[in-house]
Tab-separated table of C-alpha atoms in Angstrom:
chain	number	residue	atom	x	y	z
Q	1	MET	CA	0.000	0.000	0.000
Q	2	THR	CA	1.431	3.379	-1.041
Q	3	VAL	CA	0.808	6.611	0.848
Q	4	HIS	CA	1.301	9.955	-0.856
Q	5	LYS	CA	1.247	13.040	1.358
Q	6	PHE	CA	1.050	16.339	-0.522
Q	7	SER	CA	3.585	18.992	0.290
Q	8	PRO	CA	4.022	22.526	-1.092
Q	9	LEU	CA	5.188	22.450	-4.715
Q	10	SER	CA	7.358	24.804	-6.666
Q	11	THR	CA	5.975	26.709	-9.653
Q	12	ALA	CA	7.600	24.288	-12.098
Q	13	ASP	CA	6.215	21.296	-10.230
Q	14	GLU	CA	2.734	22.831	-10.199
Q	15	ASP	CA	2.821	23.445	-13.961
Q	16	LYS	CA	4.028	19.906	-14.601
Q	17	GLN	CA	1.371	18.375	-12.366
Q	18	ARG	CA	-1.379	20.561	-13.874
Q	19	ALA	CA	-0.388	19.407	-17.362
Q	20	ALA	CA	-0.318	15.777	-16.252
Q	21	THR	CA	-3.800	15.937	-14.769
Q	22	SER	CA	-5.466	18.049	-17.456
Q	23	PRO	CA	-8.581	16.652	-19.183
Q	24	TYR	CA	-6.701	16.500	-22.490
Q	25	HIS	CA	-4.062	14.260	-20.943
Q	26	LEU	CA	-6.659	12.033	-19.293
Q	27	SER	CA	-8.711	11.669	-22.446
Q	28	ARG	CA	-6.311	9.075	-23.823
Q	29	TYR	CA	-7.378	6.622	-21.111
Q	30	LEU	CA	-10.996	6.439	-22.276
Q	31	ARG	CA	-11.656	5.678	-25.915
Q	32	ARG	CA	-14.669	3.377	-25.797
Q	33	PRO	CA	-18.204	4.674	-25.330
Q	34	SER	CA	-19.280	4.187	-21.763
Q	35	ALA	CA	-22.480	2.628	-20.466
Q	36	SER	CA	-25.297	4.993	-19.662
Q	37	TYR	CA	-25.517	3.808	-16.037
Q	38	GLY	CA	-29.226	3.283	-15.801
Q	39	SER	CA	-30.193	6.298	-17.876
Q	40	GLU	CA	-32.711	5.789	-20.621
Q	41	PRO	CA	-33.517	8.007	-23.524
Q	42	GLY	CA	-36.488	10.214	-22.741
Q	43	PHE	CA	-39.739	8.944	-24.125
Q	44	SER	CA	-42.725	11.036	-25.108
Q	45	ASN	CA	-46.101	10.404	-26.633
Q	46	TRP	CA	-44.721	11.550	-29.983
Q	47	SER	CA	-41.758	9.130	-29.792
Q	48	LEU	CA	-44.167	6.276	-29.074
Q	49	LYS	CA	-46.278	7.319	-32.034
Q	50	VAL	CA	-43.213	7.500	-34.288
Q	51	ASP	CA	-42.219	4.009	-33.166
Q	52	GLN	CA	-45.638	2.739	-34.262
Q	53	GLN	CA	-45.200	4.486	-37.606
Q	54	ARG	CA	-41.779	2.897	-38.149
Q	55	HIS	CA	-43.139	-0.607	-37.676
Q	56	LEU	CA	-46.146	0.068	-39.881
Q	57	ALA	CA	-43.983	1.603	-42.594
Q	58	VAL	CA	-41.716	-1.460	-42.639
Q	59	ILE	CA	-44.768	-3.746	-42.923
Q	60	LEU	CA	-46.195	-1.673	-45.778
Q	61	LEU	CA	-42.911	-1.628	-47.692
Q	62	ALA	CA	-42.367	-5.358	-47.165
Q	63	GLY	CA	-45.904	-6.100	-48.360
Q	64	MET	CA	-45.410	-3.998	-51.472
Q	65	ALA	CA	-42.136	-5.807	-52.185
Q	66	ILE	CA	-43.825	-9.228	-51.874
Q	67	TYR	CA	-46.678	-8.124	-54.130
Q	68	CYS	CA	-44.235	-6.857	-56.760
Q	69	GLY	CA	-42.370	-10.151	-56.569
Q	70	PHE	CA	-45.488	-12.279	-57.193
Q	71	LEU	CA	-46.667	-9.989	-59.984
Q	72	SER	CA	-43.281	-10.003	-61.707
Q	73	PHE	CA	-43.210	-13.827	-61.556
Q	74	GLU	CA	-46.602	-13.977	-63.301
Q	75	LEU	CA	-45.454	-11.519	-65.990
Q	76	LEU	CA	-42.253	-13.452	-66.627
Q	77	MET	CA	-44.211	-16.712	-66.929
Q	78	ALA	CA	-46.539	-15.008	-69.413
Q	79	GLY	CA	-43.581	-13.948	-71.579
Q	80	ARG	CA	-43.729	-10.244	-70.689
Q	81	THR	CA	-40.031	-10.036	-69.868
Q	82	LEU	CA	-39.625	-6.263	-69.841
Q	83	ALA	CA	-42.547	-5.676	-67.481
Q	84	GLY	CA	-41.439	-8.559	-65.237
Q	85	VAL	CA	-37.864	-7.274	-64.998
Q	86	GLY	CA	-39.187	-3.796	-64.221
Q	87	LEU	CA	-41.258	-5.132	-61.338
Q	88	LEU	CA	-38.267	-7.115	-60.076
Q	89	VAL	CA	-36.253	-3.909	-60.005
Q	90	LEU	CA	-39.131	-2.232	-58.143
Q	91	MET	CA	-39.191	-5.113	-55.650
Q	92	ALA	CA	-35.436	-4.768	-55.081
Q	93	LEU	CA	-35.940	-1.045	-54.548
Q	94	HIS	CA	-38.546	-1.759	-51.882
Q	95	VAL	CA	-36.175	-4.165	-50.124
Q	96	VAL	CA	-33.408	-1.558	-50.141
Q	97	VAL	CA	-35.773	1.076	-48.776
Q	98	VAL	CA	-36.871	-1.283	-45.988
Q	99	ARG	CA	-33.270	-1.926	-44.942
Q	100	ARG	CA	-32.296	1.737	-45.097
Q	101	HIS	CA	-35.449	2.718	-43.255
Q	102	ALA	CA	-34.777	0.258	-40.423
Q	103	ASP	CA	-31.280	1.723	-39.917
Q	104	SER	CA	-32.304	5.343	-40.344
Q	105	VAL	CA	-32.501	7.783	-37.450
Q	106	LEU	CA	-34.919	10.045	-39.314
Q	107	ASN	CA	-38.594	10.108	-38.446
Q	108	TRP	CA	-40.137	11.835	-41.434
Q	109	PRO	CA	-39.819	8.845	-43.852
Q	110	SER	CA	-42.071	6.783	-41.584
Q	111	GLN	CA	-44.634	9.546	-41.312
Q	112	LEU	CA	-44.574	10.158	-45.068
Q	113	ILE	CA	-44.957	6.465	-45.968
Q	114	VAL	CA	-47.841	5.925	-43.535
Q	115	ALA	CA	-49.588	9.156	-44.553
Q	116	ILE	CA	-49.347	8.348	-48.273
Q	117	ALA	CA	-50.587	4.787	-47.716
Q	118	ILE	CA	-53.624	5.898	-45.681
Q	119	LEU	CA	-54.509	8.756	-48.039
Q	120	SER	CA	-54.167	6.476	-51.057
Q	121	LEU	CA	-56.496	3.913	-49.502
Q	122	TYR	CA	-59.019	6.611	-48.631
Q	123	VAL	CA	-58.974	8.109	-52.131
Q	124	TYR	CA	-59.397	4.635	-53.656
Q	125	LEU	CA	-62.413	3.895	-51.462
Q	126	LEU	CA	-63.820	7.310	-52.269
Q	127	LEU	CA	-63.416	7.003	-56.029
Q	128	LYS	CA	-64.748	3.456	-56.276
Q	129	GLY	CA	-67.446	3.805	-53.643
Q	130	GLY	CA	-70.063	5.353	-55.879
Q	131	ASP	CA	-70.702	2.176	-57.876
Q	132	LEU	CA	-72.212	0.404	-54.868
Q	133	GLN	CA	-73.523	2.913	-52.374
Q	134	GLY	CA	-72.415	0.902	-49.357
Q	135	ASP	CA	-68.764	0.776	-50.388
Q	136	VAL	CA	-68.143	4.460	-49.804
Q	137	LEU	CA	-69.100	4.003	-46.183
Q	138	TRP	CA	-65.829	2.106	-45.677
Q	139	ALA	CA	-64.053	5.416	-46.219
Q	140	LEU	CA	-65.555	6.645	-42.958
Q	141	THR	CA	-63.337	4.225	-41.039
Q	142	MET	CA	-60.265	6.150	-42.197
Q	143	ALA	CA	-61.130	9.193	-40.052
Q	144	PRO	CA	-60.019	7.641	-36.724
Q	145	THR	CA	-57.197	5.819	-38.521
Q	146	PHE	CA	-55.544	9.122	-39.429
Q	147	PHE	CA	-55.305	10.226	-35.806
Q	148	PHE	CA	-54.507	6.822	-34.312
Q	149	LEU	CA	-51.502	6.219	-36.564
Q	150	LEU	CA	-50.230	9.782	-37.082
Q	151	GLY	CA	-51.161	11.610	-33.890
Q	152	HIS	CA	-53.445	14.580	-33.437
Q	153	PHE	CA	-51.303	17.079	-35.408
Q	154	TRP	CA	-50.185	15.169	-38.504
Q	155	GLY	CA	-53.379	13.139	-38.405
Q	156	GLY	CA	-55.307	16.406	-38.474
Q	157	LEU	CA	-53.405	17.557	-41.555
Q	158	CYS	CA	-54.120	14.291	-43.370
Q	159	PHE	CA	-57.754	14.489	-42.317
Q	160	ALA	CA	-57.971	17.995	-43.785
Q	161	VAL	CA	-56.489	16.738	-47.071
Q	162	ALA	CA	-58.958	13.831	-47.128
Q	163	LEU	CA	-61.862	16.165	-46.403
Q	164	ALA	CA	-60.818	18.483	-49.238
Q	165	ALA	CA	-60.514	15.497	-51.601
Q	166	SER	CA	-63.998	14.328	-50.587
Q	167	ILE	CA	-65.517	17.732	-51.343
Q	168	VAL	CA	-63.827	17.835	-54.756
Q	169	VAL	CA	-64.934	14.299	-55.683
Q	170	PHE	CA	-68.520	14.847	-54.509
Q	171	PHE	CA	-69.213	18.325	-55.825
Q	172	ALA	CA	-66.648	18.913	-58.584
Q	173	PRO	CA	-65.938	15.552	-60.282
Q	174	SER	CA	-65.006	17.361	-63.490
Q	175	THR	CA	-61.985	18.771	-61.671
Q	176	VAL	CA	-60.744	15.228	-61.040
Q	177	SER	CA	-61.116	14.389	-64.728
Q	178	MET	CA	-58.782	17.267	-65.570
Q	179	PHE	CA	-55.909	15.573	-63.712
Q	180	ILE	CA	-56.773	11.914	-64.353
Q	181	ALA	CA	-56.971	10.695	-67.921
Q	182	ALA	CA	-59.158	7.637	-67.236
Q	183	PRO	CA	-62.521	8.094	-65.559
Q	184	LEU	CA	-61.890	6.520	-62.167
Q	185	ILE	CA	-65.030	7.733	-60.441
Q	186	ALA	CA	-67.461	4.829	-60.417
Q	187	GLY	CA	-71.168	5.513	-60.130
Q	188	GLU	CA	-73.095	8.342	-58.543
Q	189	TYR	CA	-73.089	9.334	-54.887
Q	190	ILE	CA	-76.187	9.914	-52.820
Q	191	ALA	CA	-76.389	11.471	-49.372
Q	192	LYS	CA	-73.134	13.304	-49.947
Q	193	GLU	CA	-73.896	15.882	-47.288
Q	194	ARG	CA	-74.616	13.167	-44.736
Q	195	PHE	CA	-71.372	11.409	-45.570
Q	196	LEU	CA	-69.380	14.604	-45.107
Q	197	GLY	CA	-71.206	15.379	-41.872
Q	198	ILE	CA	-70.509	11.951	-40.411
Q	199	PHE	CA	-66.901	12.081	-41.655
Q	200	MET	CA	-66.322	15.482	-40.013
Q	201	LEU	CA	-67.995	14.340	-36.789
Q	202	LEU	CA	-65.824	11.218	-36.616
Q	203	GLY	CA	-62.760	13.317	-37.339
Q	204	MET	CA	-63.592	15.770	-34.573
Q	205	TYR	CA	-64.202	13.002	-32.031
Q	206	SER	CA	-61.010	11.224	-33.077
Q	207	PHE	CA	-58.994	14.440	-32.812
Q	208	LEU	CA	-60.285	15.185	-29.308
Q	209	LEU	CA	-59.703	11.602	-28.181
Q	210	GLU	CA	-56.148	11.483	-29.549
Q	211	TYR	CA	-55.326	14.945	-28.203
Q	212	ASP	CA	-56.568	14.006	-24.743
Q	213	ARG	CA	-54.740	10.677	-24.892
Q	214	SER	CA	-51.483	12.399	-25.850
Q	215	ARG	CA	-51.835	14.811	-22.929
Q	216	VAL	CA	-52.479	11.990	-20.466
Q	217	ILE	CA	-49.563	9.922	-21.748
Q	218	GLY	CA	-47.297	12.966	-21.738
Q	219	SER	CA	-48.264	13.747	-18.150
Q	220	LEU	CA	-47.649	10.158	-17.040
Q	221	LEU	CA	-44.273	10.013	-18.753
Q	222	SER	CA	-43.253	13.359	-17.251
Q	223	SER	CA	-44.254	12.167	-13.786
Q	224	ARG	CA	-42.328	8.937	-14.306
Q	225	ASP	CA	-39.192	10.797	-15.357
Q	226	ARG	CA	-39.497	13.233	-12.456
Q	227	LEU	CA	-39.905	10.428	-9.923
Q	228	ARG	CA	-37.004	8.521	-11.465
Q	229	ILE	CA	-34.763	11.564	-11.107
Q	230	GLN	CA	-35.872	12.116	-7.525
Q	231	ALA	CA	-35.239	8.477	-6.665
Q	232	SER	CA	-31.715	8.483	-8.097
Q	233	THR	CA	-30.464	11.975	-7.177
Q	234	ASP	CA	-29.194	13.411	-3.920
Q	235	GLU	CA	-31.334	16.437	-3.066
Q	236	LEU	CA	-28.566	18.548	-1.533
Q	237	THR	CA	-25.791	18.071	-4.096
Q	238	GLY	CA	-27.576	16.988	-7.268
Q	239	LEU	CA	-25.195	14.021	-7.525
Q	240	ALA	CA	-26.245	10.403	-7.789
Q	241	ASN	CA	-27.395	8.970	-4.477
Q	242	ARG	CA	-26.265	5.711	-2.880
Q	243	HIS	CA	-29.080	3.678	-4.460
Q	244	HIS	CA	-28.276	4.867	-7.976
Q	245	MET	CA	-24.558	4.389	-7.417
Q	246	ARG	CA	-25.145	0.748	-6.491
Q	247	GLU	CA	-26.866	0.249	-9.842
Q	248	CYS	CA	-23.927	1.940	-11.562
Q	249	LEU	CA	-21.474	-0.295	-9.749
Q	250	SER	CA	-23.380	-3.404	-10.810
Q	251	GLN	CA	-23.378	-2.242	-14.424
Q	252	GLN	CA	-19.678	-1.422	-14.246
Q	253	GLU	CA	-18.921	-4.860	-12.842
Q	254	ARG	CA	-20.807	-6.547	-15.713
Q	255	ARG	CA	-19.147	-4.275	-18.253
Q	256	SER	CA	-15.701	-5.089	-16.882
Q	257	GLN	CA	-16.411	-8.817	-17.138
Q	258	GLN	CA	-17.673	-8.505	-20.708
Q	259	ARG	CA	-14.862	-6.280	-22.000
Q	260	GLN	CA	-12.034	-7.475	-19.731
Q	261	GLU	CA	-11.225	-3.892	-18.800
Q	262	ARG	CA	-10.001	-2.230	-15.640
Q	263	TYR	CA	-11.796	0.500	-13.744
Q	264	GLY	CA	-11.042	2.701	-10.776
Q	265	LEU	CA	-12.883	3.547	-7.548
Q	266	ILE	CA	-12.195	6.633	-5.465
Q	267	LEU	CA	-13.661	7.043	-1.990
Q	268	ALA	CA	-13.283	10.543	-0.555
Q	269	ASP	CA	-14.249	12.080	2.775
Q	270	ILE	CA	-14.294	15.733	3.872
Q	271	ASP	CA	-11.669	16.350	6.553
Q	272	ARG	CA	-12.735	17.694	9.949
Q	273	PHE	CA	-16.307	18.044	8.809
Q	274	LYS	CA	-17.693	17.482	12.325
Q	275	GLN	CA	-15.782	20.538	13.535
Q	276	VAL	CA	-17.421	22.640	10.818
Q	277	ASN	CA	-20.863	21.446	11.888
Q	278	ASP	CA	-20.149	22.014	15.588
Q	279	GLN	CA	-18.640	25.468	15.079
Q	280	PHE	CA	-20.848	26.977	12.341
Q	281	GLY	CA	-23.958	24.799	12.292
Q	282	HIS	CA	-25.469	22.289	9.909
Q	283	ASP	CA	-26.424	24.931	7.347
Q	284	CYS	CA	-22.766	25.722	6.899
Q	285	GLY	CA	-22.011	22.005	6.643
Q	286	ASP	CA	-24.588	21.673	3.866
Q	287	CYS	CA	-22.965	24.563	1.979
Q	288	VAL	CA	-19.568	22.895	2.277
Q	289	ILE	CA	-20.911	19.563	1.017
Q	290	ALA	CA	-22.613	21.257	-1.942
Q	291	ALA	CA	-19.461	23.220	-2.853
Q	292	VAL	CA	-17.277	20.101	-2.667
Q	293	ALA	CA	-19.795	18.194	-4.799
Q	294	ASP	CA	-19.690	20.912	-7.488
Q	295	ALA	CA	-15.896	20.857	-7.490
Q	296	LEU	CA	-15.815	17.079	-7.918
Q	297	ARG	CA	-18.446	17.140	-10.661
Q	298	ASN	CA	-16.636	19.836	-12.651
Q	299	ALA	CA	-13.270	18.092	-12.366
Q	300	LEU	CA	-14.474	14.740	-13.726
Q	301	ARG	CA	-15.082	13.555	-17.238
Q	302	ASP	CA	-18.521	12.968	-18.672
Q	303	GLU	CA	-18.133	9.192	-18.547
Q	304	ASP	CA	-17.204	9.180	-14.850
Q	305	VAL	CA	-19.854	8.821	-12.155
Q	306	VAL	CA	-19.716	10.567	-8.789
Q	307	ALA	CA	-22.205	10.017	-5.968
Q	308	ARG	CA	-22.763	11.129	-2.431
Q	309	TRP	CA	-22.013	7.849	-0.714
Q	310	GLY	CA	-22.636	8.920	2.878
Q	311	GLY	CA	-22.964	12.067	4.951
Q	312	GLU	CA	-19.709	13.692	3.847
Q	313	GLU	CA	-18.372	10.783	1.791
Q	314	PHE	CA	-18.224	10.678	-2.006
Q	315	LEU	CA	-17.651	7.712	-4.287
Q	316	VAL	CA	-16.314	8.046	-7.830
Q	317	VAL	CA	-16.396	5.346	-10.523
Q	318	LEU	CA	-13.852	5.641	-13.355
Q	319	PRO	CA	-14.729	3.301	-16.249
Q	320	ASP	CA	-11.957	1.862	-18.411
Q	321	THR	CA	-9.249	3.335	-16.171
Q	322	ASP	CA	-6.041	1.696	-14.975
Q	323	SER	CA	-4.297	2.279	-11.645
Q	324	GLU	CA	-2.056	5.085	-12.878
Q	325	SER	CA	-4.961	6.970	-14.396
Q	326	ALA	CA	-7.028	6.595	-11.217
Q	327	GLN	CA	-4.169	8.140	-9.239
Q	328	LEU	CA	-3.994	11.095	-11.604
Q	329	VAL	CA	-7.730	11.650	-11.339
Q	330	ALA	CA	-7.552	11.524	-7.533
Q	331	GLN	CA	-4.786	14.140	-7.580
Q	332	LYS	CA	-6.874	16.345	-9.814
Q	333	LEU	CA	-9.883	16.026	-7.501
Q	334	ARG	CA	-7.810	16.832	-4.458
Q	335	GLU	CA	-6.457	19.977	-6.111
Q	336	ALA	CA	-9.948	21.046	-7.200
Q	337	VAL	CA	-11.278	20.831	-3.623
Q	338	ALA	CA	-8.144	22.313	-2.046
Q	339	GLY	CA	-8.597	25.359	-4.283
Q	340	LEU	CA	-11.988	26.181	-2.752
Q	341	HIS	CA	-12.123	29.300	-0.564
Q	342	LEU	CA	-15.522	29.415	1.090
Q	343	GLN	CA	-17.041	32.136	3.228
Q	344	TYR	CA	-19.801	31.621	5.771
Q	345	GLU	CA	-20.978	34.657	7.747
Q	346	GLY	CA	-17.558	36.218	7.346
Q	347	HIS	CA	-15.650	33.122	8.427
Q	348	PRO	CA	-13.263	31.581	5.869
Q	349	ILE	CA	-13.502	27.832	5.332
Q	350	TYR	CA	-10.927	25.803	3.390
Q	351	PRO	CA	-12.204	22.257	2.916
Q	352	THR	CA	-9.897	19.365	2.097
Q	353	LEU	CA	-10.468	15.711	1.258
Q	354	SER	CA	-8.831	12.430	2.141
Q	355	PHE	CA	-8.863	9.789	-0.590
Q	356	GLY	CA	-8.772	6.035	-0.875
Q	357	VAL	CA	-8.051	4.849	-4.430
Q	358	VAL	CA	-8.295	1.318	-5.819
Q	359	SER	CA	-8.304	-0.221	-9.275
Q	360	GLY	CA	-10.145	-3.394	-10.199
Q	361	ASP	CA	-10.651	-5.766	-13.099
Q	362	GLN	CA	-13.066	-8.483	-14.207
Q	363	HIS	CA	-11.767	-10.898	-11.558
Q	364	GLN	CA	-12.608	-8.702	-8.546
Q	365	LYS	CA	-15.915	-8.014	-6.878
Q	366	VAL	CA	-17.076	-4.437	-6.532
Q	367	GLN	CA	-17.920	-4.900	-2.870
Q	368	ASP	CA	-14.364	-6.067	-2.166
Q	369	LEU	CA	-12.970	-3.018	-3.943
Q	370	ILE	CA	-15.181	-0.702	-1.891
Q	371	CYS	CA	-13.875	-2.324	1.282
Q	372	GLN	CA	-10.293	-1.808	0.077
Q	373	ALA	CA	-11.017	1.830	-0.774
Q	374	ASP	CA	-12.575	2.349	2.666
Q	375	HIS	CA	-9.483	0.851	4.304
Q	376	CYS	CA	-7.271	3.167	2.239
Q	377	LEU	CA	-9.409	6.126	3.289
Q	378	TYR	CA	-9.017	5.088	6.916
Q	379	GLN	CA	-5.230	5.034	6.449
Q	380	ALA	CA	-5.331	8.471	4.821
Q	381	LYS	CA	-7.121	9.895	7.872
Q	382	HIS	CA	-4.432	8.490	10.158
Q	383	LYS	CA	-1.637	9.761	7.926
Q	384	GLY	CA	-2.645	13.350	8.550
Q	385	ARG	CA	-5.610	13.945	6.189
Q	386	ASP	CA	-5.516	15.893	2.913
Q	387	CYS	CA	-3.738	12.998	1.298
Q	388	ILE	CA	-4.272	10.039	-1.027
Q	389	VAL	CA	-3.696	6.371	-0.201
Q	390	TYR	CA	-3.464	3.908	-3.075
Q	391	ALA	CA	-4.148	0.201	-2.716
């Protein structure tokens, strides 16, 4: 076990040590992306809706590819080679789009594919529904479909487009003939006003239902996220609490076993903290703890995790870090806290920390490492405080 007691340094030694413990120097020790330590990407009602759209878009594209494949086979068997090859190319294009769409991080392709598919189905039912008067009634079922699959905003836009198309087809069929060469409108429509009234009423009800559902889901998800943050965060310092740190330690232990990598643990304790509480009160002690927590947080890298482990104890996890790197980080943390100059009701306070530093690998248990770090911290207290003990 090595004990390092800090003594006053010369200017050259301070510059050398500052360069050795700078974030740029430490960045070479962490190249791999770190685990997110229990954090999950924030979900919202819109993200859930987009996820539904992605799955539906993949199903639609896959179905179109299968249909093109069967149709091209029939054309090739009938001797229509050019048309069959063209449909095969179209099928291959659908397959490529499905693969690219599954890997894409964009959301608008899913929305566009679903919107076009629903609008196309609605227009088809509308144009062919006049031949048999009951068929056009199937178009009414598309009103809630718009909002269920696209949400209240984009579903409302598609509903407006469908409503405009219905008005044009019902009351100005000659306008459709101007853009479509073949007469696609089959038969005559009766009770057009009733159809539009029912369609608008269904659309309004569907909009209100989807809007209310999105608000309820958004409120529930916000409450869940807020409670999750409260359950994993220390109220005084804003750091991770002991419960969340235990989850992080478990994840780090599994990660170390999977990747065969080393990691460091630093256990720190504020020196003579009881004297501060006895002399200035607990409010002053809380201010000291909060200031030390900010200093530790600002001195660490993004991939490191720091938590308030006890009353005035802090635990730091350093992923993918060897023993030498852990020592450098501990030195940097000690300097960050030693540089604090606090004032409480006119009284100067200069907090310091004692450190216990250990480094583990895939063969060691986290609980054993914490015990070693606690023993090192105990040695640091007996060595005079404001020092670091390495295991």
